[in-house]
């Protein structure tokens, strides 16, 4: 027997009605109870009564309690005496019916034959929801039209008021102090040809944005390209003459745009970084992103590639002591040492012995090796390394980077050490190519064979079925 839990919702509009005609709520309840009794295997779950609340709003205690209970899947059917007891707003009614539909709750108005548990009721519900969707789309179109009309009239649309202005009577008015800072931003950028130096100028002077925070380089770039500061408004890619007072002259603004375009036009040399997306800063935990700098030597452009700690980009150069490392130097260092150890039989044997026989370290460190990874062999580790290195030699560009990501989870860099975390300990190249999962492990641990400079050090780190096989100590 499938019992259906029924929620009864009743409402009267005002406090006076609640006091003088409280029986009307009771009458609603009794009518609904009689209807429930006439159905097979239906039972009253709970009564929700909003006495003295308008049907024009949804912020009613009992209604909100009902909606909360519906989310807990305690109720199968919601019943009202009339639809206007639930709400008098067509828009709110559409939203509530849509909510009932998503929650798979039937809705019944016992006096109006509105019953979503029947085919006819579901048809009517779907028609109403279609009209609701039409109304939402129509409202969206009207909003877009209003925003376009505002732009054509020279009025800035809503959102956070641009730095440098305040709003008075829905119009932008220059803020005396902030407007001067906007002028300083443009002047510094034009003089220095650098958003970084402009950022530093604002930071040194303690200038904050409208949220009370330091400006970021992204904020500055947005300001430098925002036509609002020359008395114009931008809407949907089109520029319109604004009615607000400009802060920057069009000549100054045009000069800033020219500098920006010239910087964008500089010769671009595309490079696929071998370890792009894999490097993490050991010092602060931030990602290290691939970047480059240009230097002219004897009239010739030279490009230098780096992995740079993103903390120094999001904040400033002093945010992290690691800063950056030469991409070529780091990549060559890792590959040379991986090549060396892949043919170093004594080292591999020593590493395998420690991994297979040091049974105390895992327990002290709080982790255990599962059966699938409890035994390592010299051939396993050596062949995996050789397969990995061969793959890097036979692939180019983005394919080379993608191949590296099949084997490596992360590379942690600091000036003192470089840790390479491998994804799988399998030696079968085909299995690796198919991205077979590494044997599951639990916990965290590390074991060290040596700590001398430029030597690989065995370690084991296994969160999320990944392990750290090598730790390169370096002064790179």
XYZ file of C-alpha atoms in Angstrom:
476
model
C 0.000 0.000 0.000
C 1.452 3.344 -1.129
C 0.339 6.040 1.313
C 0.446 9.616 0.020
C 1.360 12.338 2.495
C -0.787 15.429 1.994
C -0.021 18.999 3.014
C -2.971 21.317 3.635
C -2.327 25.017 3.077
C -4.830 27.652 4.229
C -4.671 31.441 4.316
C -6.709 34.525 5.131
C -5.508 37.945 4.094
C -5.490 40.347 7.081
C -5.309 40.358 10.839
C -8.946 41.523 10.984
C -10.033 38.580 8.886
C -7.937 36.285 11.049
C -9.724 37.556 14.136
C -13.252 37.980 12.785
C -13.393 35.164 10.285
C -10.925 32.610 11.637
C -13.540 29.961 10.929
C -12.908 30.576 7.229
C -9.437 29.043 7.671
C -11.011 26.213 9.602
C -13.612 25.836 6.871
C -10.870 25.605 4.243
C -9.158 22.909 6.266
C -12.337 20.897 6.799
C -13.203 20.979 3.079
C -9.712 19.794 2.182
C -9.793 17.066 4.852
C -13.044 15.776 3.377
C -11.459 15.680 -0.074
C -8.449 13.736 1.254
C -10.741 11.272 3.021
C -12.454 10.546 -0.290
C -9.182 9.376 -1.844
C -7.667 5.946 -1.382
C -4.514 5.729 0.741
C -4.169 9.501 1.297
C -3.390 10.931 4.723
C -2.927 14.385 6.218
C 0.754 15.002 6.870
C 0.687 18.574 8.176
C -1.428 21.734 8.273
C 0.146 25.014 7.156
C -1.876 28.067 8.171
C -1.005 31.675 7.285
C -3.543 33.766 9.157
C -3.346 37.488 8.429
C -0.907 37.431 5.489
C -1.431 38.917 2.052
C -1.479 36.615 -0.948
C 0.541 39.161 -2.920
C 3.801 38.133 -1.257
C 5.605 34.821 -0.813
C 7.343 35.787 2.431
C 4.788 34.055 4.666
C 5.913 31.874 7.600
C 3.732 28.841 6.904
C 4.332 28.950 3.148
C 8.092 29.102 3.648
C 7.855 26.197 6.087
C 5.877 24.242 3.478
C 8.469 24.917 0.782
C 11.227 23.844 3.163
C 9.430 20.575 3.946
C 8.937 19.909 0.238
C 12.703 20.026 -0.242
C 13.022 17.268 2.353
C 10.765 14.987 0.269
C 8.269 14.449 3.082
C 5.192 15.457 1.068
C 3.509 13.949 -2.009
C 0.549 16.314 -2.535
C -0.141 19.979 -1.725
C -3.813 20.917 -1.447
C -5.525 24.323 -1.222
C -9.163 25.389 -1.156
C -8.636 27.850 -4.015
C -5.555 28.872 -5.991
C -5.695 32.420 -4.629
C -5.171 30.980 -1.131
C -1.684 29.985 -2.299
C -0.941 33.282 -4.073
C -2.679 36.115 -5.898
C 0.309 36.815 -8.126
C 0.306 34.983 -11.499
C 4.087 35.292 -11.624
C 4.489 33.749 -8.156
C 1.985 31.028 -8.997
C 3.950 30.027 -12.089
C 7.109 29.852 -9.992
C 5.436 27.721 -7.320
C 3.910 25.322 -9.854
C 7.325 25.003 -11.512
C 8.839 24.282 -8.093
C 6.214 21.576 -7.452
C 6.986 20.082 -10.871
C 10.721 19.896 -10.200
C 10.108 18.361 -6.770
C 7.636 15.858 -8.296
C 4.846 17.118 -6.010
C 1.195 17.054 -7.100
C -0.796 20.263 -6.581
C -4.577 20.342 -6.184
C -7.102 23.153 -5.823
C -10.178 21.255 -4.635
C -12.779 23.821 -5.778
C -11.274 24.632 -9.192
C -10.544 21.176 -10.568
C -6.856 22.010 -10.826
C -5.172 18.682 -10.165
C -1.673 17.960 -11.500
C -2.054 14.286 -10.597
C -4.421 13.902 -13.597
C -3.613 14.156 -17.339
C -5.898 17.182 -17.750
C -4.317 18.885 -14.767
C -0.808 18.239 -16.061
C -1.805 19.632 -19.470
C -3.102 22.807 -17.834
C 0.055 23.021 -15.713
C 2.275 22.695 -18.800
C 0.290 25.385 -20.601
C 0.712 27.677 -17.614
C 4.455 26.960 -17.427
C 4.796 27.668 -21.149
C 3.166 31.044 -20.623
C 5.455 31.570 -17.637
C 8.519 30.933 -19.808
C 7.108 33.291 -22.435
C 6.621 35.956 -19.773
C 10.220 35.562 -18.557
C 11.601 35.862 -22.084
C 9.377 38.856 -22.762
C 10.592 40.494 -19.552
C 14.196 39.827 -20.578
C 13.613 41.439 -23.984
C 11.988 44.448 -22.345
C 14.946 44.787 -19.992
C 17.385 44.677 -22.911
C 15.337 47.289 -24.767
C 15.327 49.558 -21.711
C 19.096 49.211 -21.309
C 19.597 50.057 -24.993
C 17.353 53.117 -24.675
C 19.285 54.265 -21.613
C 22.571 53.889 -23.492
C 21.215 55.857 -26.454
C 20.213 58.610 -24.036
C 23.770 58.647 -22.685
C 22.919 57.017 -19.347
C 25.173 54.355 -17.839
C 23.364 51.132 -16.956
C 23.319 49.517 -13.530
C 26.035 47.660 -11.667
C 28.856 48.903 -9.478
C 29.441 52.619 -9.938
C 32.734 53.106 -11.823
C 35.659 54.270 -9.718
C 35.968 58.036 -10.143
C 32.212 58.660 -10.073
C 29.260 58.728 -7.703
C 25.578 58.444 -8.597
C 23.183 61.306 -7.992
C 19.626 61.127 -9.305
C 20.648 58.077 -11.354
C 23.365 60.093 -13.098
C 27.158 59.821 -12.854
C 28.921 62.710 -11.155
C 32.748 62.886 -10.846
C 34.000 62.151 -7.332
C 36.574 64.897 -6.613
C 39.232 62.691 -4.998
C 38.662 59.545 -7.069
C 38.649 61.540 -10.313
C 42.151 62.786 -9.512
C 43.297 59.206 -8.955
C 41.891 58.236 -12.364
C 43.954 61.015 -13.927
C 47.029 59.730 -12.071
C 46.420 56.209 -13.376
C 46.360 57.371 -16.999
C 49.338 59.697 -16.555
C 51.484 57.049 -14.856
C 50.609 54.425 -17.444
C 51.458 56.738 -20.350
C 54.741 57.827 -18.761
C 55.857 54.343 -17.685
C 54.280 52.201 -20.420
C 53.544 49.691 -17.646
C 50.477 48.539 -15.720
C 52.847 47.021 -13.142
C 54.370 50.421 -12.349
C 50.903 51.987 -12.287
C 49.812 49.300 -9.839
C 52.856 49.976 -7.663
C 52.124 53.711 -7.678
C 48.606 53.131 -6.354
C 49.827 50.647 -3.770
C 52.555 52.979 -2.507
C 50.013 55.760 -2.104
C 47.540 53.474 -0.345
C 44.761 54.062 -2.882
C 41.819 51.668 -2.451
C 38.996 50.783 -4.833
C 35.308 51.235 -4.022
C 35.296 47.943 -2.126
C 38.110 49.141 0.129
C 40.676 46.802 -1.423
C 43.912 47.359 -3.296
C 43.639 47.750 -7.039
C 44.758 44.745 -9.067
C 46.501 44.932 -12.413
C 43.277 43.645 -13.967
C 41.367 46.546 -12.393
C 43.875 48.996 -13.828
C 43.682 47.482 -17.317
C 39.896 47.743 -17.194
C 40.073 51.408 -16.165
C 42.518 52.226 -18.954
C 40.113 50.810 -21.560
C 36.833 52.075 -20.080
C 35.213 54.721 -22.311
C 33.162 55.935 -19.343
C 36.108 58.185 -18.440
C 35.845 60.137 -21.714
C 32.132 60.792 -21.237
C 30.807 57.848 -23.242
C 28.885 54.674 -22.428
C 29.406 51.174 -23.794
C 26.479 48.827 -24.360
C 26.578 45.489 -26.153
C 29.762 46.412 -28.008
C 28.466 49.810 -29.185
C 29.715 53.169 -27.888
C 27.260 56.019 -27.263
C 27.809 59.620 -26.228
C 27.110 59.969 -22.522
C 25.558 62.863 -20.645
C 28.012 62.628 -17.727
C 31.125 64.753 -17.359
C 34.348 63.129 -18.637
C 37.385 62.805 -16.364
C 39.969 62.135 -19.085
C 40.366 63.940 -22.395
C 39.915 61.927 -25.562
C 43.537 62.687 -26.511
C 44.891 61.164 -23.290
C 42.579 58.165 -23.624
C 43.588 57.609 -27.265
C 47.264 57.710 -26.302
C 46.701 55.043 -23.639
C 44.915 52.850 -26.212
C 47.768 53.324 -28.672
C 50.300 52.165 -26.088
C 48.135 49.152 -25.281
C 47.790 48.187 -28.961
C 51.517 48.569 -29.580
C 52.232 46.252 -26.670
C 49.797 43.721 -28.165
C 51.424 43.985 -31.600
C 54.866 43.022 -30.364
C 56.293 39.938 -32.004
C 54.746 36.810 -30.527
C 56.734 33.591 -30.473
C 54.475 30.708 -29.475
C 56.039 28.117 -27.217
C 54.556 24.980 -25.765
C 56.022 24.679 -22.294
C 56.915 21.079 -21.489
C 55.659 21.297 -17.908
C 52.903 23.868 -18.517
C 50.088 23.392 -15.984
C 52.196 21.109 -13.776
C 54.495 23.419 -11.799
C 53.546 24.487 -8.275
C 55.423 26.819 -5.968
C 56.775 24.910 -2.975
C 57.052 28.141 -0.989
C 53.471 29.464 -1.105
C 51.498 26.694 -2.827
C 50.459 28.824 -5.807
C 50.544 27.572 -9.366
C 53.514 28.630 -11.478
C 52.371 29.819 -14.880
C 54.337 29.951 -18.114
C 55.381 33.440 -19.220
C 58.102 35.287 -21.116
C 59.947 38.595 -21.256
C 61.446 40.390 -24.258
C 64.853 42.023 -24.287
C 66.554 43.813 -27.154
C 70.266 43.066 -27.393
C 72.243 44.756 -30.167
C 68.971 45.630 -31.871
C 67.767 42.034 -31.884
C 64.722 40.788 -30.010
C 65.459 37.992 -27.541
C 62.689 36.186 -25.730
C 63.224 34.503 -22.349
C 60.765 31.937 -21.000
C 59.942 31.393 -17.329
C 57.682 29.570 -14.926
C 56.447 32.347 -12.646
C 54.676 32.081 -9.298
C 51.165 33.458 -9.824
C 51.248 35.128 -6.401
C 53.695 37.675 -7.851
C 51.231 38.383 -10.668
C 48.031 38.609 -8.635
C 49.658 40.725 -5.932
C 53.155 42.105 -6.489
C 56.728 40.968 -7.104
C 57.454 40.667 -3.380
C 54.458 38.404 -2.683
C 56.595 35.239 -2.911
C 60.334 34.743 -2.513
C 60.446 32.088 -5.266
C 59.302 34.571 -7.940
C 60.245 32.677 -11.132
C 62.636 30.171 -12.675
C 64.020 29.813 -16.179
C 61.814 27.345 -18.062
C 64.732 25.992 -20.080
C 66.895 25.527 -17.000
C 64.178 23.767 -15.008
C 63.109 21.493 -17.859
C 66.672 20.524 -18.772
C 67.568 19.892 -15.141
C 64.599 17.563 -14.611
C 65.130 15.619 -17.839
C 68.891 15.225 -17.361
C 68.431 13.816 -13.877
C 65.575 11.538 -14.938
C 67.804 10.212 -17.739
C 70.612 9.612 -15.287
C 68.564 7.764 -12.729
C 66.744 5.624 -15.312
C 70.062 3.856 -16.081
C 71.485 3.991 -12.563
C 70.976 0.350 -11.595
C 72.397 0.751 -8.088
C 70.139 3.669 -7.314
C 67.030 1.929 -8.675
C 67.821 -1.233 -6.698
C 68.367 0.794 -3.549
C 65.105 2.642 -4.129
C 63.153 -0.579 -4.741
C 64.670 -2.170 -1.642
C 63.599 0.752 0.516
C 60.089 0.846 -0.955
C 59.569 -2.889 -0.476
C 61.291 -3.410 2.867
C 60.983 -0.282 4.962
C 57.791 -1.417 6.658
C 58.141 0.805 9.697
C 58.185 4.160 7.926
C 54.667 3.882 6.477
C 53.135 3.248 9.877
C 55.137 6.021 11.511
C 54.083 8.403 8.760
C 50.456 7.318 8.931
C 49.963 5.541 5.601
C 49.899 2.014 4.217
C 50.680 0.582 0.787
C 47.898 -1.577 -0.658
C 48.498 -5.020 -2.113
C 48.520 -3.566 -5.619
C 51.475 -1.363 -4.808
C 53.160 -3.301 -2.012
C 55.908 -4.651 -4.273
C 58.094 -2.720 -6.677
C 60.698 -4.069 -9.052
C 63.799 -2.588 -10.597
C 62.360 -3.271 -14.042
C 59.067 -1.596 -13.159
C 60.578 1.730 -12.148
C 63.332 1.735 -14.743
C 61.013 0.827 -17.623
C 58.455 3.434 -16.594
C 61.106 6.139 -16.624
C 62.510 5.007 -19.969
C 59.063 4.862 -21.553
C 58.302 8.345 -20.229
C 61.580 9.815 -21.507
C 61.251 8.123 -24.907
C 57.760 9.558 -25.277
C 59.048 13.070 -24.593
C 61.709 12.636 -27.281
C 59.245 11.450 -29.926
C 56.516 14.063 -29.372
C 56.480 17.794 -30.034
C 54.508 20.888 -29.115
C 51.258 20.463 -27.257
C 51.386 16.667 -27.697
C 54.598 16.628 -25.672
C 52.963 18.543 -22.850
C 49.904 16.270 -22.919
C 52.153 13.200 -22.837
C 53.940 14.573 -19.756
C 50.568 15.089 -18.052
C 49.761 11.391 -18.525
C 52.641 10.563 -16.183
C 53.037 13.596 -13.944
C 50.619 15.005 -11.407
C 52.692 17.992 -10.266
C 56.217 19.321 -10.018
C 56.889 21.305 -6.849
C 59.630 23.894 -7.270
C 61.686 25.928 -4.840
C 65.284 27.173 -5.171
C 66.322 24.392 -2.759
C 64.387 21.416 -4.118
C 62.335 20.085 -6.991
C 59.782 17.324 -6.335
C 58.274 15.347 -9.198
C 54.995 13.573 -8.461
C 54.108 10.705 -10.794
C 50.529 9.572 -11.420
C 51.014 5.827 -11.930
C 53.650 3.325 -10.840
C 52.900 0.965 -13.730
C 55.666 0.232 -16.199
C 53.432 -0.952 -19.012
C 53.471 1.784 -21.618
C 50.150 0.690 -23.069
C 48.482 0.871 -19.685
C 49.847 4.341 -19.134
C 48.665 5.486 -22.559
C 45.190 4.278 -21.624
C 45.454 6.264 -18.386
C 44.973 3.256 -16.142
C 44.446 4.373 -12.542
C 47.278 3.978 -10.081
C 46.799 1.394 -7.321
C 44.849 2.970 -4.453
C 46.762 4.096 -1.383
C 45.860 5.927 1.779
C 47.607 8.559 3.844
C 50.804 10.497 3.424
C 54.458 9.672 3.905
C 57.964 10.400 2.704
C 61.259 8.538 2.908
C 64.632 9.979 2.061
C 67.740 8.201 0.818
C 69.993 11.200 0.374
C 69.834 14.973 0.671
C 72.876 15.975 -1.345
C 72.586 18.690 -3.989
C 71.482 17.572 -7.459
C 70.643 14.067 -6.249
C 67.340 12.256 -6.549
C 65.755 11.295 -3.300
C 63.173 8.571 -2.985
C 59.884 9.588 -1.467
C 56.337 8.364 -1.466
C 53.366 10.710 -1.397
C 49.985 9.249 -2.187
C 46.905 11.483 -1.877
C 44.178 10.553 -4.378
C 45.988 7.470 -5.696
C 49.033 9.450 -6.828
C 52.539 9.112 -5.619
C 55.708 11.121 -5.519
C 58.566 9.024 -6.824
C 61.450 11.448 -6.957
C 62.589 14.492 -5.094
C 65.303 16.471 -6.878
C 67.392 18.682 -4.638
C 68.786 21.576 -6.577
C 69.999 25.118 -6.366
C 68.421 25.886 -9.763
